Amino acid sequence: MTATRAMHSSHWGAFSALNDNGTLHITPFSGDPDPSPLLQNFENVLRHPVRLATPMVRRGWLEDGPGPDDRRGADDYIAISWEQAYSLAAAELKRVAGLAGPEAVFGGSYGWSSAGRFHHAQSQVHRFLNTSIGGYVRSVNSYSSGAASVILPHIVGDMNEIARRGVSWQEIAEHSEVVLSFGGLALKNSQVASGGLSEHTERGFIQQAARRGARFISVSPLASDLPDEAQGEWLAIHPGTDSALILALLQILKQRQWSDEAFLADYCVGWPQLVAYLNGEQDGQLRDAAWAAEICGIPAARIEALAEQLHGKRVIVSVAHALQRAQHGEQPVWLGLVLAAALGQPGLPGGGYSYALGALGHYGKQHNRVAFPALPQGKNGIDRLIPVARISDMLLHPGEKFRYNGRTLTYPTIKLAWWAGGNPFHHHQDLARLRKAFATLDTLIVHEVAWTSTARHADLVLPATMTLEREDVGGAPTDRHLIAMQQVAAPYGEAKDDYSIFSELSRRLGSEQAFTEGRNAREWQAHLYQQMQEKLQQQGISVPDFATFWQQGILELPQSDDAGRLLRHFRRDPQQHPLPTPSGKIEIYSATLASFDNADCPGHPVWLTPLQQPDEQYPFYLIANQPASRLHSQLDFGRFSVSQKRGGREVCSMHPRDAQQQGIAEGDVVEITNPRGTVLASVTLSEKVRTGVVQLPTGAWYDPVDPLAEQPTCRHGNPNVLTLDIGTSGLSQGCTGQITVVQIRRFTGEPPAVRAFEPPVISRNPPQASAAAGDVAPGA
Ligand code: PGD
């Protein structure tokens, strides 16, 4: 392609790009006050050797035919033509659906893929399966907020109202006196928003609030969770113990008569039941500061002082996503709300509860008057689901019963899984177990941009274009800029976009019209744009037509001032604007949750000791948090991500005192182990990490020395080798990947070279090399 500058967008920012013969020159959108360094990850990736250039078939699957296979993850691949790939994929889908119906096809396809709203990979998979075979087994909720999204509707309202439409940053900057954040407000997290984020404003708002005198208090095992601009205080807590701390704060507020009893009586139900628990009326255990200090490692006097800091102030309480990605993760989400209520704050300007403030660039923002429409997914003809993080349980235990949100459901028997735009070997826990789970399938089909570990477990790998290689529209409901994502580069090798792949497969399956409705990609984008345009017109707002928008590259959309509306209206008039809970009020005691009879999530919030506790053998907590150098595992081979590694390995951090005791020095390669496996990483020492804690971000591509080992060693640094694969509770069954317990030692000897960005062994000669194109058949 000739060098022309094109407008584009990503989950981490809008930009323009100049393609200089495969090397990209990126210029952040001029209206972005604080562009993300993640944009640099685009610069070197277009023609990276780890990209997928042609369709691939796994040798064992081709030679032996579909069926459970323990070689997945360790097999080699054979490059095939698109004609062959299409005929294999279409025939296999037909075979499985014919044999067992859509109930045997898992189409959850969880993942973030890229910012464009039309080429949204998950929607493409769902639409394809709905229109071709009538449905699929789906997954619900997300790895981000599995526990919160299930519990919040029972106790206050829909998560989007509490997080996306929660108290705005603007209000916080202008009104809050104390910003109490459990899990911090790290800017590495708010630099990202699904669908795009043209203006990164969090740093500016934090600065504004701090300059006005707002006091930021971050409760976290990591000081880095609070930006320097906040000039705040750090309370270094033991991971996973925030519920005990909040219970003690509530006990102090009550005991000192600082709790807002009028608010609790008028706007809440269940405070007396919780007070009985705080006082230990049933079990004799007073939940006071001394009790909590033992659990959370913060001195009792500091807990008392924290209660004093909150008393009589305009306080906003926020609980980060991270806290609920742990066993019993529902409890801190619930207790953060109760603390805000006990302080009488919900619904006041800059006060109350804001779930996951700063966890994504969507939160605490205004909403567009009209959102850019999503690609319609069609109708799923079957009603079979799993909570998203229960995939290994489903594949390993078909027919077994499980609890979810008050229901008892049964795991289906899955033969085929179809994945586009996600990387389960990044996002799931206990990767050795996940490998075994994928080994049970007849067939795994994956569309990928590059050879991720998920692609290396697939039977058919279909090379997808990356966002820069196609046109789309980028837009999030909280971003006032709609971006024309213009094509920056020609597709790599023979890569095709997911829509083209599914269109051709639909043609072969006889469902082309239902899938495409006769539109090509550009026509779909214009069609979706027109729907938005018409809705705006109904509100008397006119915007240019699609062609003009496309030429301009960017469109500013009108927004509404709806932040914090749910609790603001409720506070003003609880009769007229009841909350969407059974009582219409904030539920400190929930009769519904009590009736579900889950011992791990009873009728009021409680402290429950987690299964995983440091001990002599595994004395450290491991925090597997979000990375600062990439989004999840995306573009881990990109320039910025690679620049933050050492010797090609991911960097973990620990306190210098712990390191000294373990005989570890700055820059050493360390091995982090527990019963599930071992991870190698480079270590950096920092006093900003609590003692007893090791921090290793997620997202380094899984790179096992022996992929088939029972307890694998990842030489690159993927913490999900070590995390435990259990649900948060019988209520929501959310992801618990944030915390586990480990041992850490200096690695002795020559550490193995990292191979994550080298493609697997590929042969260009299918066994039936003489067969005409398309004749290749599995097990033939
Ligand atoms: P990504 O790395 O974003 O991770 O899990 P998710 O699966 O979303 O994967 C997206 C993939 O899509 C990438 O491999 C990319 O190459 C590919 N891709 C991009 N564009 C396209 C496209 O157009 N078409 C196709 N076919 N592919 C494309 C994220 C998940 O991980 C999340 S949201 C969270 S919050 C979790 N967090 C944690 C955690 O805190 N701790 C642990 N231990 N584990 C976690 N896992 C979770």
GROMACS .gro file of N, CA and C in nm, residues 573-694:
model
  366
  573ASP      N    1  -3.644   1.084   4.582
  573ASP     CA    2  -3.781   1.036   4.606
  573ASP      C    3  -3.787   0.884   4.594
  574PRO      N    4  -3.764   0.814   4.704
  574PRO     CA    5  -3.759   0.668   4.696
  574PRO      C    6  -3.893   0.603   4.660
  575GLN      N    7  -4.005   0.674   4.683
  575GLN     CA    8  -4.135   0.617   4.643
  575GLN      C    9  -4.150   0.623   4.492
  576GLN      N   10  -4.121   0.741   4.438
  576GLN     CA   11  -4.133   0.762   4.293
  576GLN      C   12  -4.027   0.688   4.214
  577HIS      N   13  -3.908   0.678   4.272
  577HIS     CA   14  -3.795   0.617   4.200
  577HIS      C   15  -3.733   0.505   4.283
  578PRO      N   16  -3.811   0.399   4.308
  578PRO     CA   17  -3.754   0.289   4.387
  578PRO      C   18  -3.640   0.222   4.309
  579LEU      N   19  -3.551   0.159   4.381
  579LEU     CA   20  -3.445   0.082   4.314
  579LEU      C   21  -3.504  -0.046   4.256
  580PRO      N   22  -3.442  -0.102   4.153
  580PRO     CA   23  -3.495  -0.226   4.095
  580PRO      C   24  -3.458  -0.350   4.176
  581THR      N   25  -3.474  -0.342   4.308
  581THR     CA   26  -3.451  -0.458   4.397
  581THR      C   27  -3.587  -0.502   4.450
  582PRO      N   28  -3.597  -0.622   4.508
  582PRO     CA   29  -3.729  -0.667   4.556
  582PRO      C   30  -3.793  -0.568   4.654
  583SER      N   31  -3.714  -0.505   4.740
  583SER     CA   32  -3.770  -0.410   4.837
  583SER      C   33  -3.779  -0.269   4.782
  584GLY      N   34  -3.717  -0.245   4.666
  584GLY     CA   35  -3.709  -0.108   4.613
  584GLY      C   36  -3.603  -0.027   4.684
  585LYS      N   37  -3.530  -0.089   4.777
  585LYS     CA   38  -3.429  -0.016   4.856
  585LYS      C   39  -3.294  -0.086   4.844
  586ILE      N   40  -3.192  -0.026   4.904
  586ILE     CA   41  -3.062  -0.093   4.910
  586ILE      C   42  -3.077  -0.213   5.003
  587GLU      N   43  -3.035  -0.329   4.958
  587GLU     CA   44  -3.058  -0.450   5.039
  587GLU      C   45  -2.930  -0.489   5.115
  588ILE      N   46  -2.931  -0.455   5.242
  588ILE     CA   47  -2.818  -0.496   5.328
  588ILE      C   48  -2.844  -0.641   5.371
  589TYR      N   49  -2.971  -0.676   5.382
  589TYR     CA   50  -3.011  -0.816   5.394
  589TYR      C   51  -3.098  -0.846   5.272
  590SER      N   52  -3.068  -0.955   5.202
  590SER     CA   53  -3.146  -0.991   5.084
  590SER      C   54  -3.217  -1.123   5.109
  591ALA      N   55  -3.351  -1.116   5.117
  591ALA     CA   56  -3.428  -1.240   5.137
  591ALA      C   57  -3.409  -1.331   5.015
  592THR      N   58  -3.391  -1.271   4.897
  592THR     CA   59  -3.371  -1.352   4.776
  592THR      C   60  -3.242  -1.432   4.788
  593LEU      N   61  -3.132  -1.363   4.821
  593LEU     CA   62  -3.005  -1.435   4.831
  593LEU      C   63  -3.010  -1.539   4.943
  594ALA      N   64  -3.077  -1.506   5.052
  594ALA     CA   65  -3.089  -1.603   5.162
  594ALA      C   66  -3.163  -1.728   5.112
  595SER      N   67  -3.266  -1.706   5.027
  595SER     CA   68  -3.346  -1.820   4.980
  595SER      C   69  -3.267  -1.909   4.885
  596PHE      N   70  -3.159  -1.856   4.825
  596PHE     CA   71  -3.076  -1.938   4.736
  596PHE      C   72  -2.995  -2.042   4.814
  597ASP      N   73  -2.980  -2.016   4.943
  597ASP     CA   74  -2.921  -2.115   5.031
  597ASP      C   75  -2.776  -2.151   4.994
  598ASN      N   76  -2.698  -2.050   4.956
  598ASN     CA   77  -2.556  -2.073   4.929
  598ASN      C   78  -2.477  -2.037   5.056
  599ALA      N   79  -2.411  -2.136   5.114
  599ALA     CA   80  -2.334  -2.106   5.235
  599ALA      C   81  -2.223  -2.005   5.205
  600ASP      N   82  -2.177  -2.001   5.077
  600ASP     CA   83  -2.069  -1.908   5.044
  600ASP      C   84  -2.119  -1.772   4.995
  601CYS      N   85  -2.248  -1.748   5.005
  601CYS     CA   86  -2.302  -1.613   4.980
  601CYS      C   87  -2.439  -1.604   5.046
  602PRO      N   88  -2.440  -1.589   5.179
  602PRO     CA   89  -2.567  -1.591   5.252
  602PRO      C   90  -2.647  -1.461   5.238
  603GLY      N   91  -2.749  -1.443   5.323
  603GLY     CA   92  -2.845  -1.333   5.308
  603GLY      C   93  -2.792  -1.195   5.343
  604HIS      N   94  -2.683  -1.184   5.416
  604HIS     CA   95  -2.619  -1.053   5.437
  604HIS      C   96  -2.469  -1.071   5.419
  605PRO      N   97  -2.396  -0.962   5.394
  605PRO     CA   98  -2.253  -0.978   5.369
  605PRO      C   99  -2.180  -1.028   5.493
  606VAL      N  100  -2.080  -1.107   5.470
  606VAL     CA  101  -2.005  -1.172   5.578
  606VAL      C  102  -1.857  -1.179   5.542
  607TRP      N  103  -1.776  -1.210   5.641
  607TRP     CA  104  -1.636  -1.246   5.615
  607TRP      C  105  -1.628  -1.399   5.611
  608LEU      N  106  -1.574  -1.454   5.504
  608LEU     CA  107  -1.553  -1.598   5.492
  608LEU      C  108  -1.406  -1.620   5.461
  609THR      N  109  -1.342  -1.707   5.537
  609THR     CA  110  -1.199  -1.731   5.515
  609THR      C  111  -1.182  -1.804   5.381
  610PRO      N  112  -1.098  -1.749   5.290
  610PRO     CA  113  -1.080  -1.817   5.162
  610PRO      C  114  -1.001  -1.947   5.176
  611LEU      N  115  -1.025  -2.035   5.079
  611LEU     CA  116  -0.956  -2.164   5.075
  611LEU      C  117  -0.805  -2.148   5.069
  612GLN      N  118  -0.759  -2.050   4.989
  612GLN     CA  119  -0.615  -2.035   4.966
  612GLN      C  120  -0.557  -1.937   5.067
  613GLN      N  121  -0.472  -1.988   5.154
  613GLN     CA  122  -0.405  -1.906   5.256
  613GLN      C  123  -0.256  -1.936   5.249
  614PRO      N  124  -0.171  -1.834   5.261
  614PRO     CA  125  -0.027  -1.863   5.263
  614PRO      C  126   0.006  -1.957   5.378
  615ASP      N  127   0.100  -2.049   5.356
  615ASP     CA  128   0.145  -2.139   5.463
  615ASP      C  129   0.295  -2.159   5.447
  616GLU      N  130   0.351  -2.254   5.519
  616GLU     CA  131   0.496  -2.272   5.516
  616GLU      C  132   0.546  -2.307   5.375
  617GLN      N  133   0.468  -2.393   5.308
  617GLN     CA  134   0.512  -2.439   5.175
  617GLN      C  135   0.493  -2.332   5.067
  618TYR      N  136   0.384  -2.259   5.077
  618TYR     CA  137   0.354  -2.155   4.978
  618TYR      C  138   0.327  -2.025   5.054
  619PRO      N  139   0.434  -1.957   5.094
  619PRO     CA  140   0.417  -1.847   5.191
  619PRO      C  141   0.376  -1.713   5.131
  620PHE      N  142   0.369  -1.702   4.999
  620PHE     CA  143   0.339  -1.572   4.939
  620PHE      C  144   0.203  -1.571   4.869
  621TYR      N  145   0.137  -1.456   4.878
  621TYR     CA  146   0.022  -1.433   4.790
  621TYR      C  147   0.077  -1.394   4.653
  622LEU      N  148   0.017  -1.444   4.548
  622LEU     CA  149   0.047  -1.394   4.414
  622LEU      C  150  -0.070  -1.310   4.367
  623ILE      N  151  -0.041  -1.187   4.325
  623ILE     CA  152  -0.145  -1.102   4.265
  623ILE      C  153  -0.125  -1.106   4.115
  624ALA      N  154  -0.223  -1.159   4.044
  624ALA     CA  155  -0.216  -1.166   3.897
  624ALA      C  156  -0.309  -1.058   3.844
  625ASN      N  157  -0.256  -0.935   3.835
  625ASN     CA  158  -0.342  -0.822   3.797
  625ASN      C  159  -0.329  -0.788   3.649
  626GLN      N  160  -0.399  -0.684   3.607
  626GLN     CA  161  -0.396  -0.647   3.464
  626GLN      C  162  -0.261  -0.583   3.431
  627PRO      N  163  -0.210  -0.610   3.312
  627PRO     CA  164  -0.080  -0.555   3.274
  627PRO      C  165  -0.087  -0.405   3.241
  628ALA      N  166   0.028  -0.338   3.251
  628ALA     CA  167   0.035  -0.195   3.216
  628ALA      C  168   0.085  -0.176   3.073
  629SER      N  169   0.135  -0.283   3.011
  629SER     CA  170   0.204  -0.266   2.883
  629SER      C  171   0.124  -0.318   2.764
  630ARG      N  172   0.002  -0.367   2.787
  630ARG     CA  173  -0.083  -0.417   2.678
  630ARG      C  174  -0.223  -0.434   2.735
  631LEU      N  175  -0.320  -0.457   2.648
  631LEU     CA  176  -0.453  -0.495   2.695
  631LEU      C  177  -0.457  -0.648   2.700
  632HIS      N  178  -0.479  -0.703   2.819
  632HIS     CA  179  -0.482  -0.848   2.837
  632HIS      C  180  -0.359  -0.910   2.770
  633SER      N  181  -0.384  -1.007   2.676
  633SER     CA  182  -0.270  -1.068   2.607
  633SER      C  183  -0.253  -1.012   2.466
  634GLN      N  184  -0.331  -0.908   2.434
  634GLN     CA  185  -0.330  -0.861   2.295
  634GLN      C  186  -0.199  -0.793   2.261
  635LEU      N  187  -0.145  -0.828   2.145
  635LEU     CA  188  -0.022  -0.770   2.094
  635LEU      C  189   0.090  -0.777   2.199
  636ASP      N  190   0.098  -0.891   2.264
  636ASP     CA  191   0.208  -0.912   2.359
  636ASP      C  192   0.342  -0.904   2.285
  637PHE      N  193   0.338  -0.928   2.153
  637PHE     CA  194   0.460  -0.918   2.073
  637PHE      C  195   0.482  -0.775   2.021
  638GLY      N  196   0.398  -0.683   2.063
  638GLY     CA  197   0.410  -0.543   2.020
  638GLY      C  198   0.525  -0.473   2.091
  639ARG      N  199   0.568  -0.363   2.030
  639ARG     CA  200   0.691  -0.295   2.075
  639ARG      C  201   0.687  -0.256   2.223
  640PHE      N  202   0.579  -0.196   2.267
  640PHE     CA  203   0.577  -0.147   2.406
  640PHE      C  204   0.576  -0.264   2.504
  641SER      N  205   0.493  -0.365   2.473
  641SER     CA  206   0.486  -0.480   2.563
  641SER      C  207   0.624  -0.546   2.576
  642VAL      N  208   0.690  -0.567   2.464
  642VAL     CA  209   0.821  -0.633   2.466
  642VAL      C  210   0.923  -0.546   2.541
  643SER      N  211   0.910  -0.413   2.527
  643SER     CA  212   1.009  -0.325   2.591
  643SER      C  213   0.999  -0.331   2.744
  644GLN      N  214   0.888  -0.377   2.795
  644GLN     CA  215   0.870  -0.383   2.941
  644GLN      C  216   0.911  -0.519   2.999
  645LYS      N  217   0.951  -0.613   2.913
  645LYS     CA  218   0.998  -0.744   2.961
  645LYS      C  219   1.149  -0.736   2.984
  646ARG      N  220   1.204  -0.840   3.046
  646ARG     CA  221   1.350  -0.844   3.062
  646ARG      C  222   1.399  -0.978   3.011
  647GLY      N  223   1.492  -0.973   2.917
  647GLY     CA  224   1.540  -1.097   2.856
  647GLY      C  225   1.423  -1.171   2.793
  648GLY      N  226   1.323  -1.096   2.747
  648GLY     CA  227   1.206  -1.157   2.683
  648GLY      C  228   1.106  -1.213   2.783
  649ARG      N  229   1.136  -1.200   2.913
  649ARG     CA  230   1.048  -1.259   3.014
  649ARG      C  231   0.966  -1.150   3.085
  650GLU      N  232   0.848  -1.187   3.130
  650GLU     CA  233   0.763  -1.094   3.205
  650GLU      C  234   0.830  -1.060   3.338
  651VAL      N  235   0.800  -0.941   3.391
  651VAL     CA  236   0.864  -0.897   3.515
  651VAL      C  237   0.764  -0.905   3.630
  652CYS      N  238   0.806  -0.970   3.740
  652CYS     CA  239   0.723  -0.972   3.861
  652CYS      C  240   0.787  -0.879   3.964
  653SER      N  241   0.709  -0.836   4.062
  653SER     CA  242   0.768  -0.749   4.164
  653SER      C  243   0.741  -0.805   4.303
  654MET      N  244   0.835  -0.774   4.394
  654MET     CA  245   0.820  -0.816   4.534
  654MET      C  246   0.896  -0.719   4.623
  655HIS      N  247   0.869  -0.725   4.753
  655HIS     CA  248   0.932  -0.634   4.849
  655HIS      C  249   1.078  -0.674   4.870
  656PRO      N  250   1.170  -0.574   4.880
  656PRO     CA  251   1.313  -0.607   4.898
  656PRO      C  252   1.339  -0.695   5.020
  657ARG      N  253   1.260  -0.677   5.128
  657ARG     CA  254   1.283  -0.758   5.249
  657ARG      C  255   1.253  -0.905   5.222
  658ASP      N  256   1.143  -0.930   5.153
  658ASP     CA  257   1.109  -1.068   5.116
  658ASP      C  258   1.217  -1.126   5.025
  659ALA      N  259   1.263  -1.044   4.932
  659ALA     CA  260   1.363  -1.091   4.836
  659ALA      C  261   1.490  -1.132   4.908
  660GLN      N  262   1.530  -1.049   5.001
  660GLN     CA  263   1.653  -1.079   5.076
  660GLN      C  264   1.641  -1.212   5.150
  661GLN      N  265   1.526  -1.231   5.213
  661GLN     CA  266   1.505  -1.358   5.285
  661GLN      C  267   1.510  -1.479   5.192
  662GLN      N  268   1.467  -1.458   5.069
  662GLN     CA  269   1.464  -1.570   4.973
  662GLN      C  270   1.596  -1.580   4.894
  663GLY      N  271   1.689  -1.489   4.920
  663GLY     CA  272   1.816  -1.489   4.846
  663GLY      C  273   1.798  -1.445   4.701
  664ILE      N  274   1.703  -1.354   4.682
  664ILE     CA  275   1.672  -1.306   4.545
  664ILE      C  276   1.722  -1.163   4.530
  665ALA      N  277   1.781  -1.131   4.415
  665ALA     CA  278   1.829  -0.994   4.391
  665ALA      C  279   1.760  -0.936   4.268
  666GLU      N  280   1.762  -0.803   4.258
  666GLU     CA  281   1.704  -0.732   4.144
  666GLU      C  282   1.751  -0.794   4.012
  667GLY      N  283   1.660  -0.821   3.923
  667GLY     CA  284   1.696  -0.871   3.789
  667GLY      C  285   1.714  -1.021   3.780
  668ASP      N  286   1.708  -1.092   3.894
  668ASP     CA  287   1.719  -1.239   3.888
  668ASP      C  288   1.602  -1.298   3.809
  669VAL      N  289   1.628  -1.415   3.750
  669VAL     CA  290   1.515  -1.494   3.701
  669VAL      C  291   1.466  -1.577   3.820
  670VAL      N  292   1.336  -1.574   3.843
  670VAL     CA  293   1.280  -1.648   3.956
  670VAL      C  294   1.185  -1.754   3.905
  671GLU      N  295   1.166  -1.858   3.990
  671GLU     CA  296   1.060  -1.954   3.958
  671GLU      C  297   0.953  -1.942   4.065
  672ILE      N  298   0.833  -1.925   4.019
  672ILE     CA  299   0.718  -1.908   4.109
  672ILE      C  300   0.637  -2.037   4.095
  673THR      N  301   0.616  -2.105   4.207
  673THR     CA  302   0.554  -2.238   4.197
  673THR      C  303   0.437  -2.255   4.293
  674ASN      N  304   0.352  -2.346   4.259
  674ASN     CA  305   0.251  -2.400   4.350
  674ASN      C  306   0.208  -2.536   4.293
  675PRO      N  307   0.112  -2.605   4.351
  675PRO     CA  308   0.082  -2.739   4.303
  675PRO      C  309   0.038  -2.745   4.157
  676ARG      N  310   0.001  -2.634   4.098
  676ARG     CA  311  -0.048  -2.639   3.961
  676ARG      C  312   0.062  -2.623   3.855
  677GLY      N  313   0.179  -2.574   3.897
  677GLY     CA  314   0.285  -2.558   3.799
  677GLY      C  315   0.388  -2.456   3.841
  678THR      N  316   0.468  -2.413   3.744
  678THR     CA  317   0.578  -2.320   3.771
  678THR      C  318   0.580  -2.213   3.661
  679VAL      N  319   0.614  -2.093   3.703
  679VAL     CA  320   0.625  -1.983   3.608
  679VAL      C  321   0.762  -1.918   3.628
  680LEU      N  322   0.833  -1.894   3.520
  680LEU     CA  323   0.959  -1.820   3.529
  680LEU      C  324   0.931  -1.673   3.497
  681ALA      N  325   1.000  -1.585   3.569
  681ALA     CA  326   0.985  -1.442   3.543
  681ALA      C  327   1.112  -1.372   3.588
  682SER      N  328   1.130  -1.250   3.540
  682SER     CA  329   1.239  -1.168   3.592
  682SER      C  330   1.181  -1.090   3.710
  683VAL      N  331   1.265  -1.059   3.810
  683VAL     CA  332   1.209  -0.995   3.929
  683VAL      C  333   1.260  -0.852   3.945
  684THR      N  334   1.171  -0.764   3.987
  684THR     CA  335   1.214  -0.630   4.028
  684THR      C  336   1.170  -0.610   4.172
  685LEU      N  337   1.253  -0.538   4.248
  685LEU     CA  338   1.226  -0.520   4.391
  685LEU      C  339   1.166  -0.382   4.413
  686SER      N  340   1.060  -0.377   4.494
  686SER     CA  341   0.992  -0.249   4.513
  686SER      C  342   0.927  -0.243   4.650
  687GLU      N  343   0.949  -0.130   4.717
  687GLU     CA  344   0.884  -0.111   4.848
  687GLU      C  345   0.737  -0.076   4.831
  688LYS      N  346   0.695  -0.065   4.709
  688LYS     CA  347   0.553  -0.034   4.684
  688LYS      C  348   0.467  -0.161   4.678
  689VAL      N  349   0.531  -0.275   4.708
  689VAL     CA  350   0.456  -0.401   4.717
  689VAL      C  351   0.454  -0.441   4.864
  690ARG      N  352   0.339  -0.481   4.915
  690ARG     CA  353   0.330  -0.524   5.054
  690ARG      C  354   0.420  -0.646   5.075
  691THR      N  355   0.478  -0.659   5.193
  691THR     CA  356   0.554  -0.781   5.221
  691THR      C  357   0.459  -0.901   5.216
  692GLY      N  358   0.513  -1.014   5.177
  692GLY     CA  359   0.429  -1.133   5.168
  692GLY      C  360   0.354  -1.145   5.037
  693VAL      N  361   0.382  -1.050   4.944
  693VAL     CA  362   0.307  -1.047   4.818
  693VAL      C  363   0.404  -1.047   4.700
  694VAL      N  364   0.372  -1.124   4.597
  694VAL     CA  365   0.444  -1.117   4.470
  694VAL      C  366   0.341  -1.075   4.367
   0.00000   0.00000   0.00000
